[in-house]
Amino acid sequence: LETTPMVIENLTKRYPGGLTAVKDLSFRVEPGQVLGLLGPNGAGKTTTLRMLMGLIAPTEGRIKVFGHTVSPGAPVLSRIGSFVEGAGFLPHLSGAANLELYWAASGRPDDKAHVAEALEIAGLGDAVHRRVRTYSQGMRQRLAIAQAMLGLPELLVLDEPTNGLDPPQIHQMREVLQRYAATGRTVLVSSHLLAEVEQTCTHVVVMHRGALVASGEVSEIVAAGGEATFRVDRP
Ligand code: ATP
C-alpha cells in the first residue's frame, strides 16, 4: 500500500467571473488517515474536492497524490475513487448488477470479486441482490460509495456522503468509512458538521471562504473549541 502522503500546495481556484472559491490552500494527508474537510456552505470544499477528483483544474498551486500531480485526465486518477451525490443507478437491476455493469463499462478486467469486496465494505448485506428501486436513500448512498470503492483505490474522496441521511443511516455510513480506512487506505470526506467529522475522522482541515482556518488531529481541533473554529461563520 501507498506510503507517500497527499500534498496540497498553494491551491487556488478562481471561477470565470472572478470569484475565488479556494485561496492558497496547503495541507497534507498521510496514508491511513480519514481527513474531514469541514466548513460552512460556500467555504470551497466542493471546489477543492472537484480538483482532487480531476474534474476541474486549479488556477494556481497543485495537488500531488502518491507523488503524481492531479489534473483532469491524469493517470493517477485511476487510484482515486470518488463519490458525487446522486450517482445514477438502473432501478430495475440489483445493486450488485449495477456495480458489475459499471465495472465492466469502465474497461477494467472482468472480476466479480472486486464488486463483492466493495459491497461487503459498504455493508449492504443481502440487499445487494434486490433491485435498486427498493433501496432507501441510505442504501443508495452506500451503493454509490461501494461504486467509488471498486478496486479499493488508495485514496477515496467523498463529497458530503451523509447529505440527506437520517441518524441511523449516518451511523452506517460512518462504519463504512471506518472499515475502508481500516484497510490502510486514505479517506478524504467533506462535511459542514463538526459533530460528524468528530465521530468519523482522524484529522480535520477547516475552511472558510476558500481559505484554511485550522487543521490538525480531530481531538486538537475539538479541544481548541469547535466554537473557535466556527466563530468565523458569524459576520
Ligand atoms: P457547499 O457545501 O454549499 O457545496 P462548499 O464549501 O462545497 O459549499 P463550493 O461549492 O466549493 O463550497 O463553493 C465555493 C464558492 O464558489 C461559492 O461561493 C460558490 O457559489 C462558488 N462556485 C462554485 N462553483 C462555481 C462555478 N462553477 N462557477 C462560479 N462560482 C462557483
PDB file of C-alpha atoms and ligand atoms in Angstrom:
ATOM      1  CA  LEU A   1       0.000   0.000   0.000  1.00  0.00           C
ATOM      2  CA  GLU A   2       0.943   3.616  -0.628  1.00  0.00           C
ATOM      3  CA  THR A   3       3.185   5.374   1.904  1.00  0.00           C
ATOM      4  CA  THR A   4       3.583   8.764   0.177  1.00  0.00           C
ATOM      5  CA  PRO A   5       1.376  11.495   1.613  1.00  0.00           C
ATOM      6  CA  MET A   6      -1.096  13.503  -0.393  1.00  0.00           C
ATOM      7  CA  VAL A   7       0.140  17.082  -0.605  1.00  0.00           C
ATOM      8  CA  ILE A   8      -1.879  20.157  -1.479  1.00  0.00           C
ATOM      9  CA  GLU A   9       0.297  23.216  -2.130  1.00  0.00           C
ATOM     10  CA  ASN A  10      -0.907  26.786  -2.501  1.00  0.00           C
ATOM     11  CA  LEU A  11      -4.037  25.594  -4.231  1.00  0.00           C
ATOM     12  CA  THR A  12      -6.178  28.364  -5.685  1.00  0.00           C
ATOM     13  CA  LYS A  13      -9.281  28.221  -7.854  1.00  0.00           C
ATOM     14  CA  ARG A  14     -10.828  31.263  -9.448  1.00  0.00           C
ATOM     15  CA  TYR A  15     -14.017  30.744 -11.400  1.00  0.00           C
ATOM     16  CA  PRO A  16     -14.692  32.675 -14.584  1.00  0.00           C
ATOM     17  CA  GLY A  17     -16.427  35.789 -13.378  1.00  0.00           C
ATOM     18  CA  GLY A  18     -13.814  36.417 -10.732  1.00  0.00           C
ATOM     19  CA  LEU A  19     -14.959  34.517  -7.652  1.00  0.00           C
ATOM     20  CA  THR A  20     -12.018  32.925  -5.809  1.00  0.00           C
ATOM     21  CA  ALA A  21     -13.555  29.757  -4.355  1.00  0.00           C
ATOM     22  CA  VAL A  22     -10.261  28.353  -2.976  1.00  0.00           C
ATOM     23  CA  LYS A  23      -7.419  30.592  -1.825  1.00  0.00           C
ATOM     24  CA  ASP A  24      -3.841  29.498  -1.293  1.00  0.00           C
ATOM     25  CA  LEU A  25      -4.798  26.250   0.413  1.00  0.00           C
ATOM     26  CA  SER A  26      -1.998  23.979   1.676  1.00  0.00           C
ATOM     27  CA  PHE A  27      -2.205  20.806   3.735  1.00  0.00           C
ATOM     28  CA  ARG A  28      -1.070  17.171   3.668  1.00  0.00           C
ATOM     29  CA  VAL A  29      -2.755  13.874   4.356  1.00  0.00           C
ATOM     30  CA  GLU A  30      -0.823  10.806   5.492  1.00  0.00           C
ATOM     31  CA  PRO A  31      -1.806   7.328   4.307  1.00  0.00           C
ATOM     32  CA  GLY A  32      -4.409   5.697   6.548  1.00  0.00           C
ATOM     33  CA  GLN A  33      -5.891   8.983   7.747  1.00  0.00           C
ATOM     34  CA  VAL A  34      -9.555   9.836   7.481  1.00  0.00           C
ATOM     35  CA  LEU A  35      -9.431  13.552   6.817  1.00  0.00           C
ATOM     36  CA  GLY A  36     -12.531  15.685   7.166  1.00  0.00           C
ATOM     37  CA  LEU A  37     -12.763  18.863   5.131  1.00  0.00           C
ATOM     38  CA  LEU A  38     -15.019  20.970   7.288  1.00  0.00           C
ATOM     39  CA  GLY A  39     -16.652  24.312   6.604  1.00  0.00           C
ATOM     40  CA  PRO A  40     -19.943  26.107   6.081  1.00  0.00           C
ATOM     41  CA  ASN A  41     -21.732  26.288   2.725  1.00  0.00           C
ATOM     42  CA  GLY A  42     -19.641  28.166   0.206  1.00  0.00           C
ATOM     43  CA  ALA A  43     -16.354  27.519   2.047  1.00  0.00           C
ATOM     44  CA  GLY A  44     -14.856  25.916  -1.043  1.00  0.00           C
ATOM     45  CA  LYS A  45     -14.988  22.250  -0.001  1.00  0.00           C
ATOM     46  CA  THR A  46     -16.680  21.028  -3.164  1.00  0.00           C
ATOM     47  CA  THR A  47     -14.348  23.057  -5.356  1.00  0.00           C
ATOM     48  CA  THR A  48     -11.335  21.533  -3.560  1.00  0.00           C
ATOM     49  CA  LEU A  49     -12.682  18.004  -3.918  1.00  0.00           C
ATOM     50  CA  ARG A  50     -13.541  18.542  -7.591  1.00  0.00           C
ATOM     51  CA  MET A  51      -9.906  19.493  -8.211  1.00  0.00           C
ATOM     52  CA  LEU A  52      -8.824  16.359  -6.342  1.00  0.00           C
ATOM     53  CA  MET A  53     -11.138  14.216  -8.453  1.00  0.00           C
ATOM     54  CA  GLY A  54      -9.615  15.752 -11.598  1.00  0.00           C
ATOM     55  CA  LEU A  55     -12.927  17.268 -12.660  1.00  0.00           C
ATOM     56  CA  ILE A  56     -11.561  20.819 -12.790  1.00  0.00           C
ATOM     57  CA  ALA A  57      -8.034  22.229 -12.939  1.00  0.00           C
ATOM     58  CA  PRO A  58      -6.559  24.528 -10.297  1.00  0.00           C
ATOM     59  CA  THR A  59      -5.879  28.154 -11.278  1.00  0.00           C
ATOM     60  CA  GLU A  60      -2.689  28.103  -9.210  1.00  0.00           C
ATOM     61  CA  GLY A  61      -0.859  25.663  -6.962  1.00  0.00           C
ATOM     62  CA  ARG A  62      -1.029  21.902  -7.167  1.00  0.00           C
ATOM     63  CA  ILE A  63      -2.221  18.637  -5.739  1.00  0.00           C
ATOM     64  CA  LYS A  64       0.178  15.711  -5.545  1.00  0.00           C
ATOM     65  CA  VAL A  65      -1.187  12.278  -4.791  1.00  0.00           C
ATOM     66  CA  PHE A  66       1.307   9.440  -4.362  1.00  0.00           C
ATOM     67  CA  GLY A  67       3.948  11.685  -5.898  1.00  0.00           C
ATOM     68  CA  HIS A  68       1.918  12.441  -9.039  1.00  0.00           C
ATOM     69  CA  THR A  69       0.251  15.710  -9.959  1.00  0.00           C
ATOM     70  CA  VAL A  70      -3.525  15.518 -10.170  1.00  0.00           C
ATOM     71  CA  SER A  71      -5.151  17.247 -13.128  1.00  0.00           C
ATOM     72  CA  PRO A  72      -8.021  16.405 -15.464  1.00  0.00           C
ATOM     73  CA  GLY A  73      -7.093  13.204 -17.327  1.00  0.00           C
ATOM     74  CA  ALA A  74      -4.010  12.423 -15.192  1.00  0.00           C
ATOM     75  CA  PRO A  75      -3.213   8.667 -14.911  1.00  0.00           C
ATOM     76  CA  VAL A  76      -3.108   8.886 -11.090  1.00  0.00           C
ATOM     77  CA  LEU A  77      -6.888   9.434 -11.139  1.00  0.00           C
ATOM     78  CA  SER A  78      -7.285   5.677 -11.574  1.00  0.00           C
ATOM     79  CA  ARG A  79      -6.002   5.373  -7.997  1.00  0.00           C
ATOM     80  CA  ILE A  80      -8.539   7.838  -6.612  1.00  0.00           C
ATOM     81  CA  GLY A  81     -12.096   6.668  -6.009  1.00  0.00           C
ATOM     82  CA  SER A  82     -14.707   9.364  -5.858  1.00  0.00           C
ATOM     83  CA  PHE A  83     -18.299   9.753  -4.905  1.00  0.00           C
ATOM     84  CA  VAL A  84     -20.506  12.536  -6.097  1.00  0.00           C
ATOM     85  CA  GLU A  85     -24.023  12.740  -4.771  1.00  0.00           C
ATOM     86  CA  GLY A  86     -26.795  11.467  -6.968  1.00  0.00           C
ATOM     87  CA  ALA A  87     -24.963   8.740  -8.890  1.00  0.00           C
ATOM     88  CA  GLY A  88     -27.469   7.248 -11.288  1.00  0.00           C
ATOM     89  CA  PHE A  89     -28.299   3.560 -10.927  1.00  0.00           C
ATOM     90  CA  LEU A  90     -30.588   1.431 -13.063  1.00  0.00           C
ATOM     91  CA  PRO A  91     -33.555   0.915 -10.717  1.00  0.00           C
ATOM     92  CA  HIS A  92     -34.713  -2.390 -12.194  1.00  0.00           C
ATOM     93  CA  LEU A  93     -31.321  -4.036 -11.672  1.00  0.00           C
ATOM     94  CA  SER A  94     -29.869  -5.234  -8.368  1.00  0.00           C
ATOM     95  CA  GLY A  95     -27.173  -3.295  -6.556  1.00  0.00           C
ATOM     96  CA  ALA A  96     -24.619  -5.956  -7.449  1.00  0.00           C
ATOM     97  CA  ALA A  97     -25.647  -5.970 -11.129  1.00  0.00           C
ATOM     98  CA  ASN A  98     -25.361  -2.183 -11.281  1.00  0.00           C
ATOM     99  CA  LEU A  99     -21.803  -2.276  -9.961  1.00  0.00           C
ATOM    100  CA  GLU A 100     -20.825  -5.168 -12.240  1.00  0.00           C
ATOM    101  CA  LEU A 101     -22.059  -3.146 -15.208  1.00  0.00           C
ATOM    102  CA  TYR A 102     -20.200  -0.077 -14.042  1.00  0.00           C
ATOM    103  CA  TRP A 103     -17.001  -2.039 -13.518  1.00  0.00           C
ATOM    104  CA  ALA A 104     -17.243  -3.636 -16.967  1.00  0.00           C
ATOM    105  CA  ALA A 105     -18.069  -0.274 -18.587  1.00  0.00           C
ATOM    106  CA  SER A 106     -15.014   1.339 -17.029  1.00  0.00           C
ATOM    107  CA  GLY A 107     -12.903  -1.068 -19.088  1.00  0.00           C
ATOM    108  CA  ARG A 108     -11.275  -2.943 -16.258  1.00  0.00           C
ATOM    109  CA  PRO A 109     -10.808  -6.710 -16.190  1.00  0.00           C
ATOM    110  CA  ASP A 110     -13.979  -8.684 -15.568  1.00  0.00           C
ATOM    111  CA  ASP A 111     -13.695  -9.806 -11.978  1.00  0.00           C
ATOM    112  CA  LYS A 112     -16.728 -10.028  -9.760  1.00  0.00           C
ATOM    113  CA  ALA A 113     -14.512 -10.305  -6.675  1.00  0.00           C
ATOM    114  CA  HIS A 114     -13.959  -6.531  -6.806  1.00  0.00           C
ATOM    115  CA  VAL A 115     -17.664  -5.907  -6.689  1.00  0.00           C
ATOM    116  CA  ALA A 116     -18.190  -8.368  -3.843  1.00  0.00           C
ATOM    117  CA  GLU A 117     -15.364  -6.776  -1.862  1.00  0.00           C
ATOM    118  CA  ALA A 118     -16.716  -3.231  -2.218  1.00  0.00           C
ATOM    119  CA  LEU A 119     -20.268  -4.317  -1.394  1.00  0.00           C
ATOM    120  CA  GLU A 120     -19.002  -6.098   1.698  1.00  0.00           C
ATOM    121  CA  ILE A 121     -17.337  -2.908   2.983  1.00  0.00           C
ATOM    122  CA  ALA A 122     -20.467  -0.914   2.130  1.00  0.00           C
ATOM    123  CA  GLY A 123     -22.393  -3.287   4.420  1.00  0.00           C
ATOM    124  CA  LEU A 124     -25.400  -3.783   2.178  1.00  0.00           C
ATOM    125  CA  GLY A 125     -25.788  -7.459   3.126  1.00  0.00           C
ATOM    126  CA  ASP A 126     -28.350  -9.479   1.166  1.00  0.00           C
ATOM    127  CA  ALA A 127     -29.852  -6.288  -0.226  1.00  0.00           C
ATOM    128  CA  VAL A 128     -27.179  -6.361  -2.943  1.00  0.00           C
ATOM    129  CA  HIS A 129     -29.391  -8.887  -4.758  1.00  0.00           C
ATOM    130  CA  ARG A 130     -32.503  -6.712  -4.579  1.00  0.00           C
ATOM    131  CA  ARG A 131     -33.493  -4.187  -7.201  1.00  0.00           C
ATOM    132  CA  VAL A 132     -32.155  -0.719  -6.530  1.00  0.00           C
ATOM    133  CA  ARG A 133     -35.766   0.521  -6.879  1.00  0.00           C
ATOM    134  CA  THR A 134     -36.452  -0.965  -3.420  1.00  0.00           C
ATOM    135  CA  TYR A 135     -33.492   0.771  -1.728  1.00  0.00           C
ATOM    136  CA  SER A 136     -33.773   3.510   0.888  1.00  0.00           C
ATOM    137  CA  GLN A 137     -31.827   6.744   0.383  1.00  0.00           C
ATOM    138  CA  GLY A 138     -29.172   5.476   2.810  1.00  0.00           C
ATOM    139  CA  MET A 139     -28.776   2.216   0.882  1.00  0.00           C
ATOM    140  CA  ARG A 140     -28.485   4.063  -2.437  1.00  0.00           C
ATOM    141  CA  GLN A 141     -25.878   6.287  -0.926  1.00  0.00           C
ATOM    142  CA  ARG A 142     -23.896   3.302   0.351  1.00  0.00           C
ATOM    143  CA  LEU A 143     -24.170   1.685  -3.071  1.00  0.00           C
ATOM    144  CA  ALA A 144     -22.707   4.870  -4.575  1.00  0.00           C
ATOM    145  CA  ILE A 145     -19.880   4.661  -2.045  1.00  0.00           C
ATOM    146  CA  ALA A 146     -19.351   1.000  -2.942  1.00  0.00           C
ATOM    147  CA  GLN A 147     -19.045   2.136  -6.562  1.00  0.00           C
ATOM    148  CA  ALA A 148     -16.357   4.634  -5.544  1.00  0.00           C
ATOM    149  CA  MET A 149     -14.602   1.816  -3.636  1.00  0.00           C
ATOM    150  CA  LEU A 150     -14.441  -0.610  -6.567  1.00  0.00           C
ATOM    151  CA  GLY A 151     -10.895  -1.916  -6.889  1.00  0.00           C
ATOM    152  CA  LEU A 152     -10.098  -0.460  -3.450  1.00  0.00           C
ATOM    153  CA  PRO A 153      -8.446   2.793  -4.580  1.00  0.00           C
ATOM    154  CA  GLU A 154      -5.724   4.008  -2.232  1.00  0.00           C
ATOM    155  CA  LEU A 155      -7.480   7.350  -1.875  1.00  0.00           C
ATOM    156  CA  LEU A 156     -11.226   7.712  -1.545  1.00  0.00           C
ATOM    157  CA  VAL A 157     -12.702  11.200  -1.981  1.00  0.00           C
ATOM    158  CA  LEU A 158     -16.284  11.727  -0.844  1.00  0.00           C
ATOM    159  CA  ASP A 159     -18.258  14.953  -1.099  1.00  0.00           C
ATOM    160  CA  GLU A 160     -20.824  15.113   1.718  1.00  0.00           C
ATOM    161  CA  PRO A 161     -21.690  11.399   1.711  1.00  0.00           C
ATOM    162  CA  THR A 162     -24.125  11.797   4.602  1.00  0.00           C
ATOM    163  CA  ASN A 163     -26.164  14.526   2.939  1.00  0.00           C
ATOM    164  CA  GLY A 164     -29.871  13.769   3.190  1.00  0.00           C
ATOM    165  CA  LEU A 165     -29.437  10.782   5.505  1.00  0.00           C
ATOM    166  CA  ASP A 166     -31.149  10.220   8.840  1.00  0.00           C
ATOM    167  CA  PRO A 167     -29.147   9.471  12.031  1.00  0.00           C
ATOM    168  CA  PRO A 168     -29.173   5.647  11.722  1.00  0.00           C
ATOM    169  CA  GLN A 169     -28.096   5.922   8.089  1.00  0.00           C
ATOM    170  CA  ILE A 170     -25.358   8.393   9.039  1.00  0.00           C
ATOM    171  CA  HIS A 171     -24.162   5.900  11.641  1.00  0.00           C
ATOM    172  CA  GLN A 172     -23.960   3.168   8.998  1.00  0.00           C
ATOM    173  CA  MET A 173     -22.112   5.466   6.615  1.00  0.00           C
ATOM    174  CA  ARG A 174     -19.578   6.198   9.341  1.00  0.00           C
ATOM    175  CA  GLU A 175     -18.950   2.493   9.824  1.00  0.00           C
ATOM    176  CA  VAL A 176     -18.402   2.094   6.089  1.00  0.00           C
ATOM    177  CA  LEU A 177     -15.716   4.810   6.056  1.00  0.00           C
ATOM    178  CA  GLN A 178     -14.026   3.354   9.109  1.00  0.00           C
ATOM    179  CA  ARG A 179     -13.989  -0.138   7.592  1.00  0.00           C
ATOM    180  CA  TYR A 180     -12.396   1.334   4.495  1.00  0.00           C
ATOM    181  CA  ALA A 181      -9.740   3.237   6.417  1.00  0.00           C
ATOM    182  CA  ALA A 182      -9.007   0.089   8.428  1.00  0.00           C
ATOM    183  CA  THR A 183      -7.639  -1.450   5.206  1.00  0.00           C
ATOM    184  CA  GLY A 184      -4.835   1.171   5.425  1.00  0.00           C
ATOM    185  CA  ARG A 185      -6.241   3.373   2.680  1.00  0.00           C
ATOM    186  CA  THR A 186      -6.835   7.110   2.903  1.00  0.00           C
ATOM    187  CA  VAL A 187     -10.236   8.773   3.008  1.00  0.00           C
ATOM    188  CA  LEU A 188     -10.997  12.438   2.405  1.00  0.00           C
ATOM    189  CA  VAL A 189     -14.548  13.466   3.181  1.00  0.00           C
ATOM    190  CA  SER A 190     -16.303  16.833   3.298  1.00  0.00           C
ATOM    191  CA  SER A 191     -18.924  17.895   5.794  1.00  0.00           C
ATOM    192  CA  HIS A 192     -20.395  21.049   7.274  1.00  0.00           C
ATOM    193  CA  LEU A 193     -20.974  19.433  10.675  1.00  0.00           C
ATOM    194  CA  LEU A 194     -18.225  19.365  13.292  1.00  0.00           C
ATOM    195  CA  ALA A 195     -20.000  16.597  15.237  1.00  0.00           C
ATOM    196  CA  GLU A 196     -19.981  14.392  12.181  1.00  0.00           C
ATOM    197  CA  VAL A 197     -16.303  14.974  11.463  1.00  0.00           C
ATOM    198  CA  GLU A 198     -15.529  14.402  15.138  1.00  0.00           C
ATOM    199  CA  GLN A 199     -17.130  10.976  15.037  1.00  0.00           C
ATOM    200  CA  THR A 200     -15.783   9.849  11.688  1.00  0.00           C
ATOM    201  CA  CYS A 201     -12.388  11.402  11.044  1.00  0.00           C
ATOM    202  CA  THR A 202      -8.896  11.211  12.497  1.00  0.00           C
ATOM    203  CA  HIS A 203      -7.848  14.602  11.115  1.00  0.00           C
ATOM    204  CA  VAL A 204      -9.573  17.761  10.036  1.00  0.00           C
ATOM    205  CA  VAL A 205      -8.987  20.771   7.824  1.00  0.00           C
ATOM    206  CA  VAL A 206     -11.337  23.668   8.485  1.00  0.00           C
ATOM    207  CA  MET A 207     -12.078  26.012   5.590  1.00  0.00           C
ATOM    208  CA  HIS A 208     -13.828  29.339   5.450  1.00  0.00           C
ATOM    209  CA  ARG A 209     -14.297  31.491   2.365  1.00  0.00           C
ATOM    210  CA  GLY A 210     -11.819  29.404   0.426  1.00  0.00           C
ATOM    211  CA  ALA A 211      -9.010  29.589   2.975  1.00  0.00           C
ATOM    212  CA  LEU A 212      -7.704  27.198   5.626  1.00  0.00           C
ATOM    213  CA  VAL A 213      -8.518  28.433   9.128  1.00  0.00           C
ATOM    214  CA  ALA A 214      -7.426  25.426  11.229  1.00  0.00           C
ATOM    215  CA  SER A 215      -6.045  21.927  10.776  1.00  0.00           C
ATOM    216  CA  GLY A 216      -4.841  19.063  12.896  1.00  0.00           C
ATOM    217  CA  GLU A 217      -5.973  15.948  14.676  1.00  0.00           C
ATOM    218  CA  VAL A 218      -9.669  15.901  15.383  1.00  0.00           C
ATOM    219  CA  SER A 219      -9.022  15.830  19.145  1.00  0.00           C
ATOM    220  CA  GLU A 220      -6.881  19.006  18.881  1.00  0.00           C
ATOM    221  CA  ILE A 221      -9.484  20.871  16.886  1.00  0.00           C
ATOM    222  CA  VAL A 222     -12.235  19.816  19.261  1.00  0.00           C
ATOM    223  CA  ALA A 223     -10.112  20.736  22.308  1.00  0.00           C
ATOM    224  CA  ALA A 224      -9.385  24.134  20.759  1.00  0.00           C
ATOM    225  CA  GLY A 225     -13.159  24.502  20.680  1.00  0.00           C
ATOM    226  CA  GLY A 226     -15.208  23.731  17.615  1.00  0.00           C
ATOM    227  CA  GLU A 227     -16.653  27.014  18.736  1.00  0.00           C
ATOM    228  CA  ALA A 228     -13.444  28.898  17.924  1.00  0.00           C
ATOM    229  CA  THR A 229     -13.431  27.059  14.637  1.00  0.00           C
ATOM    230  CA  PHE A 230     -16.857  28.308  13.761  1.00  0.00           C
ATOM    231  CA  ARG A 231     -16.571  31.813  15.076  1.00  0.00           C
ATOM    232  CA  VAL A 232     -15.611  32.644  11.515  1.00  0.00           C
ATOM    233  CA  ASP A 233     -19.168  31.817  10.474  1.00  0.00           C
ATOM    234  CA  ARG A 234     -20.528  34.898  12.131  1.00  0.00           C
ATOM    235  CA  PRO A 235     -20.232  38.266  10.490  1.00  0.00           C
TER     236      PRO A 235
HETATM  237  P1  ATP B   1     -21.423  23.617  -0.266  1.00  0.00           P
HETATM  238  O1  ATP B   1     -21.403  22.818   0.981  1.00  0.00           O
HETATM  239  O2  ATP B   1     -22.570  24.596  -0.345  1.00  0.00           O
HETATM  240  O3  ATP B   1     -21.237  22.836  -1.533  1.00  0.00           O
HETATM  241  P2  ATP B   1     -18.681  24.292  -0.463  1.00  0.00           P
HETATM  242  O4  ATP B   1     -17.866  24.545   0.756  1.00  0.00           O
HETATM  243  O5  ATP B   1     -18.574  22.977  -1.073  1.00  0.00           O
HETATM  244  O6  ATP B   1     -20.163  24.613  -0.154  1.00  0.00           O
HETATM  245  P3  ATP B   1     -18.144  25.378  -3.068  1.00  0.00           P
HETATM  246  O7  ATP B   1     -19.290  24.627  -3.651  1.00  0.00           O
HETATM  247  O8  ATP B   1     -16.790  24.923  -3.407  1.00  0.00           O
HETATM  248  O9  ATP B   1     -18.288  25.437  -1.489  1.00  0.00           O
HETATM  249  O10 ATP B   1     -18.327  26.902  -3.456  1.00  0.00           O
HETATM  250  C1  ATP B   1     -17.389  27.913  -3.094  1.00  0.00           C
HETATM  251  C2  ATP B   1     -17.790  29.179  -3.800  1.00  0.00           C
HETATM  252  O11 ATP B   1     -17.596  29.054  -5.211  1.00  0.00           O
HETATM  253  C3  ATP B   1     -19.235  29.578  -3.616  1.00  0.00           C
HETATM  254  O12 ATP B   1     -19.303  30.966  -3.437  1.00  0.00           O
HETATM  255  C4  ATP B   1     -19.891  29.153  -4.909  1.00  0.00           C
HETATM  256  O13 ATP B   1     -21.002  29.969  -5.207  1.00  0.00           O
HETATM  257  C5  ATP B   1     -18.781  29.361  -5.913  1.00  0.00           C
HETATM  258  N1  ATP B   1     -18.873  28.437  -7.074  1.00  0.00           N
HETATM  259  C6  ATP B   1     -18.969  27.100  -7.028  1.00  0.00           C
HETATM  260  N2  ATP B   1     -18.998  26.569  -8.267  1.00  0.00           N
HETATM  261  C7  ATP B   1     -18.913  27.607  -9.132  1.00  0.00           C
HETATM  262  C8  ATP B   1     -18.874  27.730 -10.563  1.00  0.00           C
HETATM  263  N3  ATP B   1     -18.931  26.644 -11.345  1.00  0.00           N
HETATM  264  N4  ATP B   1     -18.784  28.972 -11.088  1.00  0.00           N
HETATM  265  C9  ATP B   1     -18.711  30.071 -10.308  1.00  0.00           C
HETATM  266  N5  ATP B   1     -18.730  30.031  -8.942  1.00  0.00           N
HETATM  267  C10 ATP B   1     -18.834  28.824  -8.373  1.00  0.00           C
END
